[in-house]
Each structure stands twice: as C-alpha cells, then as structure tokens.
Tab-separated table of C-alpha atoms in Angstrom:
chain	number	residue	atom	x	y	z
A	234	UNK	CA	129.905	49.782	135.716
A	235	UNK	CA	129.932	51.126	132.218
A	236	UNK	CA	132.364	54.200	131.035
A	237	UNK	CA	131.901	55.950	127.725
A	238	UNK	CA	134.917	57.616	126.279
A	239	UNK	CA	134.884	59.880	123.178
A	240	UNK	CA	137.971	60.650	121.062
A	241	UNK	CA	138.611	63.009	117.831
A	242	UNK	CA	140.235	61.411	115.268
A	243	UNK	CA	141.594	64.150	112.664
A	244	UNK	CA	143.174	62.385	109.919
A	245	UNK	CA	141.087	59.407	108.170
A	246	UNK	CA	142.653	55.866	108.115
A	247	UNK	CA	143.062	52.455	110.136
A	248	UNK	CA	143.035	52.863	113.833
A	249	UNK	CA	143.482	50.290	116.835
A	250	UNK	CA	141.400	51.269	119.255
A	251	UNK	CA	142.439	49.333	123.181
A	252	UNK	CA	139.948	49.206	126.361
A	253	UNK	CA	141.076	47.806	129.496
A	254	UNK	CA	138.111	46.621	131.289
A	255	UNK	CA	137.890	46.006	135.036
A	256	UNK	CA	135.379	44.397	137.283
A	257	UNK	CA	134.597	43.013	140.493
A	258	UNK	CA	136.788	39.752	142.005
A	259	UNK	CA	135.655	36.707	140.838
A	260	UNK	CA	134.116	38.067	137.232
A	261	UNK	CA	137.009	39.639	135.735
A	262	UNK	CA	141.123	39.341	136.145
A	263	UNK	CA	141.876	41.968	139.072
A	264	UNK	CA	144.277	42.968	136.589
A	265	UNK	CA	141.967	43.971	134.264
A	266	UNK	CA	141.173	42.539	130.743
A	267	UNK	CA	142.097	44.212	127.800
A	268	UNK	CA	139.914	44.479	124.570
A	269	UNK	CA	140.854	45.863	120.967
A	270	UNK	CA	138.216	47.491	118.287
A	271	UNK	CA	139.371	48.240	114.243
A	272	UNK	CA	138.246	51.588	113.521
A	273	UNK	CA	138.533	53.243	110.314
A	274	UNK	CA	138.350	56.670	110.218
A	275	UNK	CA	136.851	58.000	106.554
A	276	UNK	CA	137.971	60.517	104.995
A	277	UNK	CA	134.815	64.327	105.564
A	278	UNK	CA	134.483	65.108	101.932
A	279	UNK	CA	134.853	68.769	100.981
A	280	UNK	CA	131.270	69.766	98.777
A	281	UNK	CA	132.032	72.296	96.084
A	282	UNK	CA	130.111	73.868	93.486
A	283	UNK	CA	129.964	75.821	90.557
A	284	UNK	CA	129.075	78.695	90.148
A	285	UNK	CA	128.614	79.571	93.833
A	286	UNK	CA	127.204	82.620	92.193
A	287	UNK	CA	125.271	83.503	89.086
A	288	UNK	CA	122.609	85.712	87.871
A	289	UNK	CA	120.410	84.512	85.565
A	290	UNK	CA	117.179	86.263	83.491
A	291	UNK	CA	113.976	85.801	84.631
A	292	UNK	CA	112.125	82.484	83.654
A	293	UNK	CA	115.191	81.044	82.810
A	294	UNK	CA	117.111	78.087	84.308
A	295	UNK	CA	119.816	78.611	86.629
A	296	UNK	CA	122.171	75.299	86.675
A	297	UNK	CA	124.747	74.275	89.533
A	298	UNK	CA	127.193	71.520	89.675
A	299	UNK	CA	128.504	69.929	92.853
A	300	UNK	CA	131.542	67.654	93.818
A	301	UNK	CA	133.282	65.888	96.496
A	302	UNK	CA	130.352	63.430	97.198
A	303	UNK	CA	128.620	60.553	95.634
A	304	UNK	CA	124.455	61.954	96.317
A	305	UNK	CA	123.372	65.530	96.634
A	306	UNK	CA	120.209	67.465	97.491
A	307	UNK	CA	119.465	71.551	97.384
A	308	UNK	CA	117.211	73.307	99.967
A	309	UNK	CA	115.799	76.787	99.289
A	310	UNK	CA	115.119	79.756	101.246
A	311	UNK	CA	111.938	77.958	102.322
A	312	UNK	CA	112.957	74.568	103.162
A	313	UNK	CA	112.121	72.885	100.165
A	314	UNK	CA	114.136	69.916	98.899
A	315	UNK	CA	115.418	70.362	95.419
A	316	UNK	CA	116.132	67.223	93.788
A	317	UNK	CA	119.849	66.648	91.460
A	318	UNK	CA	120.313	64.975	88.984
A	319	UNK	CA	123.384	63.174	89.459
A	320	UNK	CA	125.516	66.310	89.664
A	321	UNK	CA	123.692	69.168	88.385
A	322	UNK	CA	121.270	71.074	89.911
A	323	UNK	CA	118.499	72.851	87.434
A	324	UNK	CA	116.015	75.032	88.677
A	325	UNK	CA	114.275	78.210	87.784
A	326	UNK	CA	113.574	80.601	90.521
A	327	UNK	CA	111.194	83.624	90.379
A	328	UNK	CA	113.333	85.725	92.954
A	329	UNK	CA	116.818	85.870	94.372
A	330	UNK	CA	117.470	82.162	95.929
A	331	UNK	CA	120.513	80.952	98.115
A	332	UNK	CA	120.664	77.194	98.434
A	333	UNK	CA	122.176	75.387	100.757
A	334	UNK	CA	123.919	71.679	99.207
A	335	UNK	CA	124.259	68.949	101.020
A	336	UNK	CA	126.678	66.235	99.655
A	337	UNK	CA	126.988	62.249	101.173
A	338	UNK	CA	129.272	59.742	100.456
A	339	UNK	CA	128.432	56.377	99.869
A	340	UNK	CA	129.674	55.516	103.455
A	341	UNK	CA	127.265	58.060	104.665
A	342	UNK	CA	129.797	61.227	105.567
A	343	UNK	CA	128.033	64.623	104.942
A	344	UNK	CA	129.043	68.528	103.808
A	345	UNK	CA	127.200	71.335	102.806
A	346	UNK	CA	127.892	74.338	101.303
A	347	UNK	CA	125.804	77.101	99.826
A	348	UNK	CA	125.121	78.907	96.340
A	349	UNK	CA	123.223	82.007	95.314
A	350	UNK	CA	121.140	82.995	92.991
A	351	UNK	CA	120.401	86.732	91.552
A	352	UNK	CA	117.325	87.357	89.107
A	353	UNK	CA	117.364	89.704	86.644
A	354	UNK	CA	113.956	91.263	85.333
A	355	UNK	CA	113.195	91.703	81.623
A	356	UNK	CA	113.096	94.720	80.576
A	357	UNK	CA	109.501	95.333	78.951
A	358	UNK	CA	108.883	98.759	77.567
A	359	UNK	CA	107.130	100.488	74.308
A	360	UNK	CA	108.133	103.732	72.904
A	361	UNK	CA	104.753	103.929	71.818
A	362	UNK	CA	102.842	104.445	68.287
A	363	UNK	CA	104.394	106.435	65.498
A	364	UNK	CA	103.245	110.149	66.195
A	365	UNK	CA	103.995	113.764	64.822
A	366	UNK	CA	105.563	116.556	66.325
A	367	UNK	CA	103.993	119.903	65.786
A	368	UNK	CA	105.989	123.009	65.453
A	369	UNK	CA	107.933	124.535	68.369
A	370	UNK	CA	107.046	121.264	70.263
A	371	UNK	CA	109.053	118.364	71.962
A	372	UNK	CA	108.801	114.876	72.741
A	373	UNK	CA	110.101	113.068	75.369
A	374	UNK	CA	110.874	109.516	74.599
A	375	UNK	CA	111.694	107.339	77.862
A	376	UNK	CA	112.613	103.530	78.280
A	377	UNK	CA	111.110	102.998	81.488
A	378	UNK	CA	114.371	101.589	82.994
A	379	UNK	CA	116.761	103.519	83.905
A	380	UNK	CA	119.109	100.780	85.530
A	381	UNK	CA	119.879	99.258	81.961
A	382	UNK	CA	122.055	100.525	79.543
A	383	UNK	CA	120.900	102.008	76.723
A	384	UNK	CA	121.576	102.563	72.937
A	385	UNK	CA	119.473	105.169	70.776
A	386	UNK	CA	120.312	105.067	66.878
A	387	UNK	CA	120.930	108.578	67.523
A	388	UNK	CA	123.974	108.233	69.243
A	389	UNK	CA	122.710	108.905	72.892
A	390	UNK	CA	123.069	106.076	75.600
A	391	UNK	CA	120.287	108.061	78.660
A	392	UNK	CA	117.372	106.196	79.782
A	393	UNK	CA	115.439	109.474	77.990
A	394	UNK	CA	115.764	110.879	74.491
A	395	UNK	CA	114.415	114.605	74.075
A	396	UNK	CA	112.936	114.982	70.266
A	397	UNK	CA	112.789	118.377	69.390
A	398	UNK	CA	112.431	117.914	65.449
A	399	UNK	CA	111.386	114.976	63.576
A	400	UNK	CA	113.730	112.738	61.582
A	401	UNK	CA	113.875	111.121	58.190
A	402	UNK	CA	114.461	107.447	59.602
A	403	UNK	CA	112.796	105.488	62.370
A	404	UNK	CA	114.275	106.275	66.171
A	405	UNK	CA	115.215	102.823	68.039
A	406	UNK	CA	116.577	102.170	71.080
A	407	UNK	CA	117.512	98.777	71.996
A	408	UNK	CA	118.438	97.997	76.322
A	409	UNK	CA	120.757	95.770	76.616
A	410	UNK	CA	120.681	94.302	80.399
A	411	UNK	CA	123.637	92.485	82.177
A	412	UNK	CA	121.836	88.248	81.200
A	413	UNK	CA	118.356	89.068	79.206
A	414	UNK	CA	118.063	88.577	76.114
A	415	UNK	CA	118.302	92.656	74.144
A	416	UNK	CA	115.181	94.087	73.450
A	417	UNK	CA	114.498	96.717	70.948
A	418	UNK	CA	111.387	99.597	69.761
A	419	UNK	CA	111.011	101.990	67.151
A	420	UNK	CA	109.296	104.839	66.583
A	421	UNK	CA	108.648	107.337	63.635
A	422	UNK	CA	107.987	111.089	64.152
A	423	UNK	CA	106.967	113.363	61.572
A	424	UNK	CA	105.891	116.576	61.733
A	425	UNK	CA	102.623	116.984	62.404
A	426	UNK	CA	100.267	118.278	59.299
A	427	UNK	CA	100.991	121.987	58.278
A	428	UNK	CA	99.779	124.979	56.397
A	429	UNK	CA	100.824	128.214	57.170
A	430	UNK	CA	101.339	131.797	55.352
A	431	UNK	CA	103.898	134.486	55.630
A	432	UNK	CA	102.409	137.902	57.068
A	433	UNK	CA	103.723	139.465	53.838
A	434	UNK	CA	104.787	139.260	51.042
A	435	UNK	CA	106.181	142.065	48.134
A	436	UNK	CA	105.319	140.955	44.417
A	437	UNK	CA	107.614	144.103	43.082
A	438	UNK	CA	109.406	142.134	40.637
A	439	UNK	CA	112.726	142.216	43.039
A	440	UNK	CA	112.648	138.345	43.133
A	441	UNK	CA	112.312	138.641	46.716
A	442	UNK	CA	108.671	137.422	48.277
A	443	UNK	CA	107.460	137.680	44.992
A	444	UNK	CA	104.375	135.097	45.620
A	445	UNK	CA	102.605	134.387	48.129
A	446	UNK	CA	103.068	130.366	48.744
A	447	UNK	CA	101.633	127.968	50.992
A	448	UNK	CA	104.087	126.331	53.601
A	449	UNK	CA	102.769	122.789	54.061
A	450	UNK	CA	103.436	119.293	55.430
A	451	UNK	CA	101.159	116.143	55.263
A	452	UNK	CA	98.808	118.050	52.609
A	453	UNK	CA	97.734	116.297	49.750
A	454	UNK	CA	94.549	118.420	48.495
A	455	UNK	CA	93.638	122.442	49.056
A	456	UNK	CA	91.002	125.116	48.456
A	457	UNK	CA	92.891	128.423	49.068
A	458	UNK	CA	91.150	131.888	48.336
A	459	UNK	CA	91.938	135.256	48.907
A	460	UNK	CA	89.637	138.418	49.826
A	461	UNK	CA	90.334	142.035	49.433
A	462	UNK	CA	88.758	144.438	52.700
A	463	UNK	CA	85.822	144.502	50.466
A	464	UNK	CA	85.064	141.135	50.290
A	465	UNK	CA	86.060	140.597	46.867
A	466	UNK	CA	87.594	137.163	45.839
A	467	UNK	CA	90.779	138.528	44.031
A	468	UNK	CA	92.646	134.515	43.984
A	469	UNK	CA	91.260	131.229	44.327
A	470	UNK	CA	92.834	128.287	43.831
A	471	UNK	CA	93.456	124.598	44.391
A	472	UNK	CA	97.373	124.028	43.484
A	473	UNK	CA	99.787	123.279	46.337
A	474	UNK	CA	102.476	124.893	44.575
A	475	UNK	CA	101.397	127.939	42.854
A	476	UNK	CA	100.800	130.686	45.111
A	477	UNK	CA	99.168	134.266	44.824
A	478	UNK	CA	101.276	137.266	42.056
A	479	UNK	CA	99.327	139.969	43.665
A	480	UNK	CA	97.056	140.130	40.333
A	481	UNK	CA	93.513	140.137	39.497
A	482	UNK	CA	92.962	139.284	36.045
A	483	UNK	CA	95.870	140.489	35.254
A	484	UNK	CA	95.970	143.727	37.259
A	485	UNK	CA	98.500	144.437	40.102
A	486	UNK	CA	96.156	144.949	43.136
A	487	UNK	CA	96.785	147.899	45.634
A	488	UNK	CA	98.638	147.615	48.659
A	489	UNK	CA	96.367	146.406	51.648
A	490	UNK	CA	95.594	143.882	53.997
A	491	UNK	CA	93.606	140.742	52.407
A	492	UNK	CA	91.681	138.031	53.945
A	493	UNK	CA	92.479	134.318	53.146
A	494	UNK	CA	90.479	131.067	53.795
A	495	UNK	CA	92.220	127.566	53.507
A	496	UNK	CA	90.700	124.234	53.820
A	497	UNK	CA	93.420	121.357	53.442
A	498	UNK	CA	93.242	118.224	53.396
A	499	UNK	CA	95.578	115.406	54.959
A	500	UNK	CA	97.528	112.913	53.576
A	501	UNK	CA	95.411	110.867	56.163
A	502	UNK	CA	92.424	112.045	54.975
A	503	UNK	CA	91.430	114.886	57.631
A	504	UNK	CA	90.038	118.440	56.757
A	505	UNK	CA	91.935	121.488	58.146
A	506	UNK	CA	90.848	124.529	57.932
A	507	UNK	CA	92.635	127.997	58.541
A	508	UNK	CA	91.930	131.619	58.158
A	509	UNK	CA	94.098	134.635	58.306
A	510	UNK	CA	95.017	137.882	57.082
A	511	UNK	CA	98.108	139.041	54.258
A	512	UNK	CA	99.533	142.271	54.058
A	513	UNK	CA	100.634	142.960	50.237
A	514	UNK	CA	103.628	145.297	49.869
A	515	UNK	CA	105.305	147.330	47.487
C-alpha cells in the first residue's frame, strides 16, 4: 500500500525528513523499515517594486523596477505578457494600466505583486486668432479644461477669462497639468475699427467742444463732409485730426442740425462708411 503525507514547512533551511515503511511478512521487517530524505526548504522571495504607483503623461514611458527575484515578467489588464529587461519594466500605455509582476528565483520559487498606472491627457487647446473687441462688447476667452490649473498674464488662475476692454500687450495663459509638459497661447485684442461723432458740439470760443473731431481707432485714411438742412457742403475734409470750427469760409454758421457723411478707411485696408446728424450750439 502506498500513503502520501504532506507537511508545511515555514522557515527555509536543511530538513531530515524520516518514513517508516511497513509491509506484508516475508517482504519487509514486521518491525517496519525506516527511510530518511534531505530536504531543503528555500527561502519564498518577497517581489517589490517601485513605484507601485505613478502617473505619467500621455505617450510617454512609464518605468518600474522590481526586486527580490532573479527573472521577472508584467501582465496587463488584458493578459498580455510584458517583457523586463533585467529589472526594469518600460512601457507606454494609452489608458490607466495595473500590472501584475511576477518574480522567480533561479531555483524556481515565485511572487507577484502588482503596480498601477494613471494617464494623464495633454492638454490641447487654442485661444484662437488675434481679434478686436468692439465697443460695449465682451469676450470670453476659455481653456477648454477646466481640471488643470491655470495661469493668465493677467493675474487670474479660472479656466475662463472675461475681456471686457482690449489691452496693450498680448493675453497668455499657460495650463500647467500635474506630469505634461506646460503648454501655452496668446492672443491680441484690439479694439475693433472706430469712427464716431459727438451729438454736439459748441464752437463759442469757451474752449469747451470747440471743434467738432473725429473719434477713431484702426483708421488710417478719411473723406469727412458736412451738410447744412439745405444740402449745402459747409466742411469737407480729409485730415484725421482737424475737425469742423463751425465756419464757412470764414463765417460762423447758424445754429442747426447738419448732416455728415464719412467714409474711412482701415488700417487693414477696408472701407467704412457712416452717416449721421450734428447739432451746432451756441
């Protein structure tokens, strides 16, 4: 007859192991006949590795490095085998990954442990193209990620920057996120091209309203003329800068409301045009 016997052994080193073996008469001493086995227990390594946890950018390499064994191989979520070199472990994964090590001696005993893996997505955004801002209007400027921190040249550190008036430098943001690399954008608002007129003005000497004067932005070239209710040209004239006395050759012209005709040109070459009506005051 044949017996099997299991033990645990829980330390590693040299063991004795005795069997006393008995049979029928006439094969084996009634008394039974005792046998004796070496065994040498080995020592379970203990697999570590390092980092158990990272988080790395995405398309970039993670690396892990393992001790406690002599050979080790990486599995993935999916089962795949993920060869070391030596030690180290390099691989770059397109989503969150735990792998699971497993670590042999050279006498064959096995361990595992695990390590994860977070990605972190770039950040990819545009402010956009340089634009203008025309009056009494706003611009929302956004950096399409709200999860990673932010600083505006302005100051502000939102995901959003509300422009209600343009500035004299470029606005930048640059997002900074936790293992990607920074990534920064510009932008330039100006104000939009402009001409506009007072309602009124009061050329009575007083140095107050005096002349009538184009307000203007963006304007490199202008036809301006002025009508009286008649229909009479009483100013014409192509200087940015000048503006209207209230004379006709030379003669202070009665109080009344007069027609004016503009046609401007950009400094990007475009043709405005505007028409409107001026009261002159005493």
């Amino acid at each position: 007859n044949t017996m099997v016997g299991d033990h645990l052994y829980i330390q590693d080193g040299q063991y004795t192991l005795s069997a006393t073996i008995w049979g029928p008469p006439g094969c084996i001493d009634p008394a039974g006949e005792e046998h004796q086995i070496q065994v040498e227990v080995l020592n379970k390594p203990e697999i570590m590795v390092s980092p158990d946890y990272q988080l790395v950018c995405e398309n970039y390499n993670a690396r892990i490095t393992a001790s406690g064994a002599d050979f080790y191989v990486g599995y993935d979520d999916l089962g795949t085998e993920l060869l070391f070199d030596k030690d180290i472990l390099s691989l770059q994964p397109a989503d969150t990954t735990q792998i699971q090590i497993v670590g042999t001696t050279d006498e064959g005993c096995k361990d595992t442990c695990q390590a994860l893996i977070d990605v972190e997505r770039m950040p990819y955004f545009t402010l956009g193209n340089d634009t203008c801002l025309k009056v009494n209007e706003q611009i929302e400027l956004s950096t399409q990620n709200p999860g990673v921190t932010s600083h505006w040249n302005t100051g502000d550190s939102t995901s959003t920057l509300l422009v209600t008036e343009p500035s004299m430098e470029s606005i930048c943001v640059t997002l900074i996120p936790e293992v990607c690399p920074s990534i920064t954008d510009c932008i330039f608002i100006d104000y939009c091209p402009l001409i506009d007129l007072p309602s009124a003005f009061s050329p009575n000497g007083d140095g107050v309203n005096d002349r009538l004067r184009i307000m203007y932005h963006q304007i490199q070239a202008i036809d301006f003329k002025i009508y009286s209710r008649w229909g009479k040209l009483v100013y014409h004239s192509h200087s940015l800068a000048e503006g209207w006395d209230g004379t006709f050759e030379g003669i202070p012209q009665v109080m009344e409301v007069y027609l004016y005709t503009i046609e401007a040109i950009t400094n990007a070459g475009e043709v405005i045009q505007k028409t409107g009506n001026i009261s002159l005051l005493r």
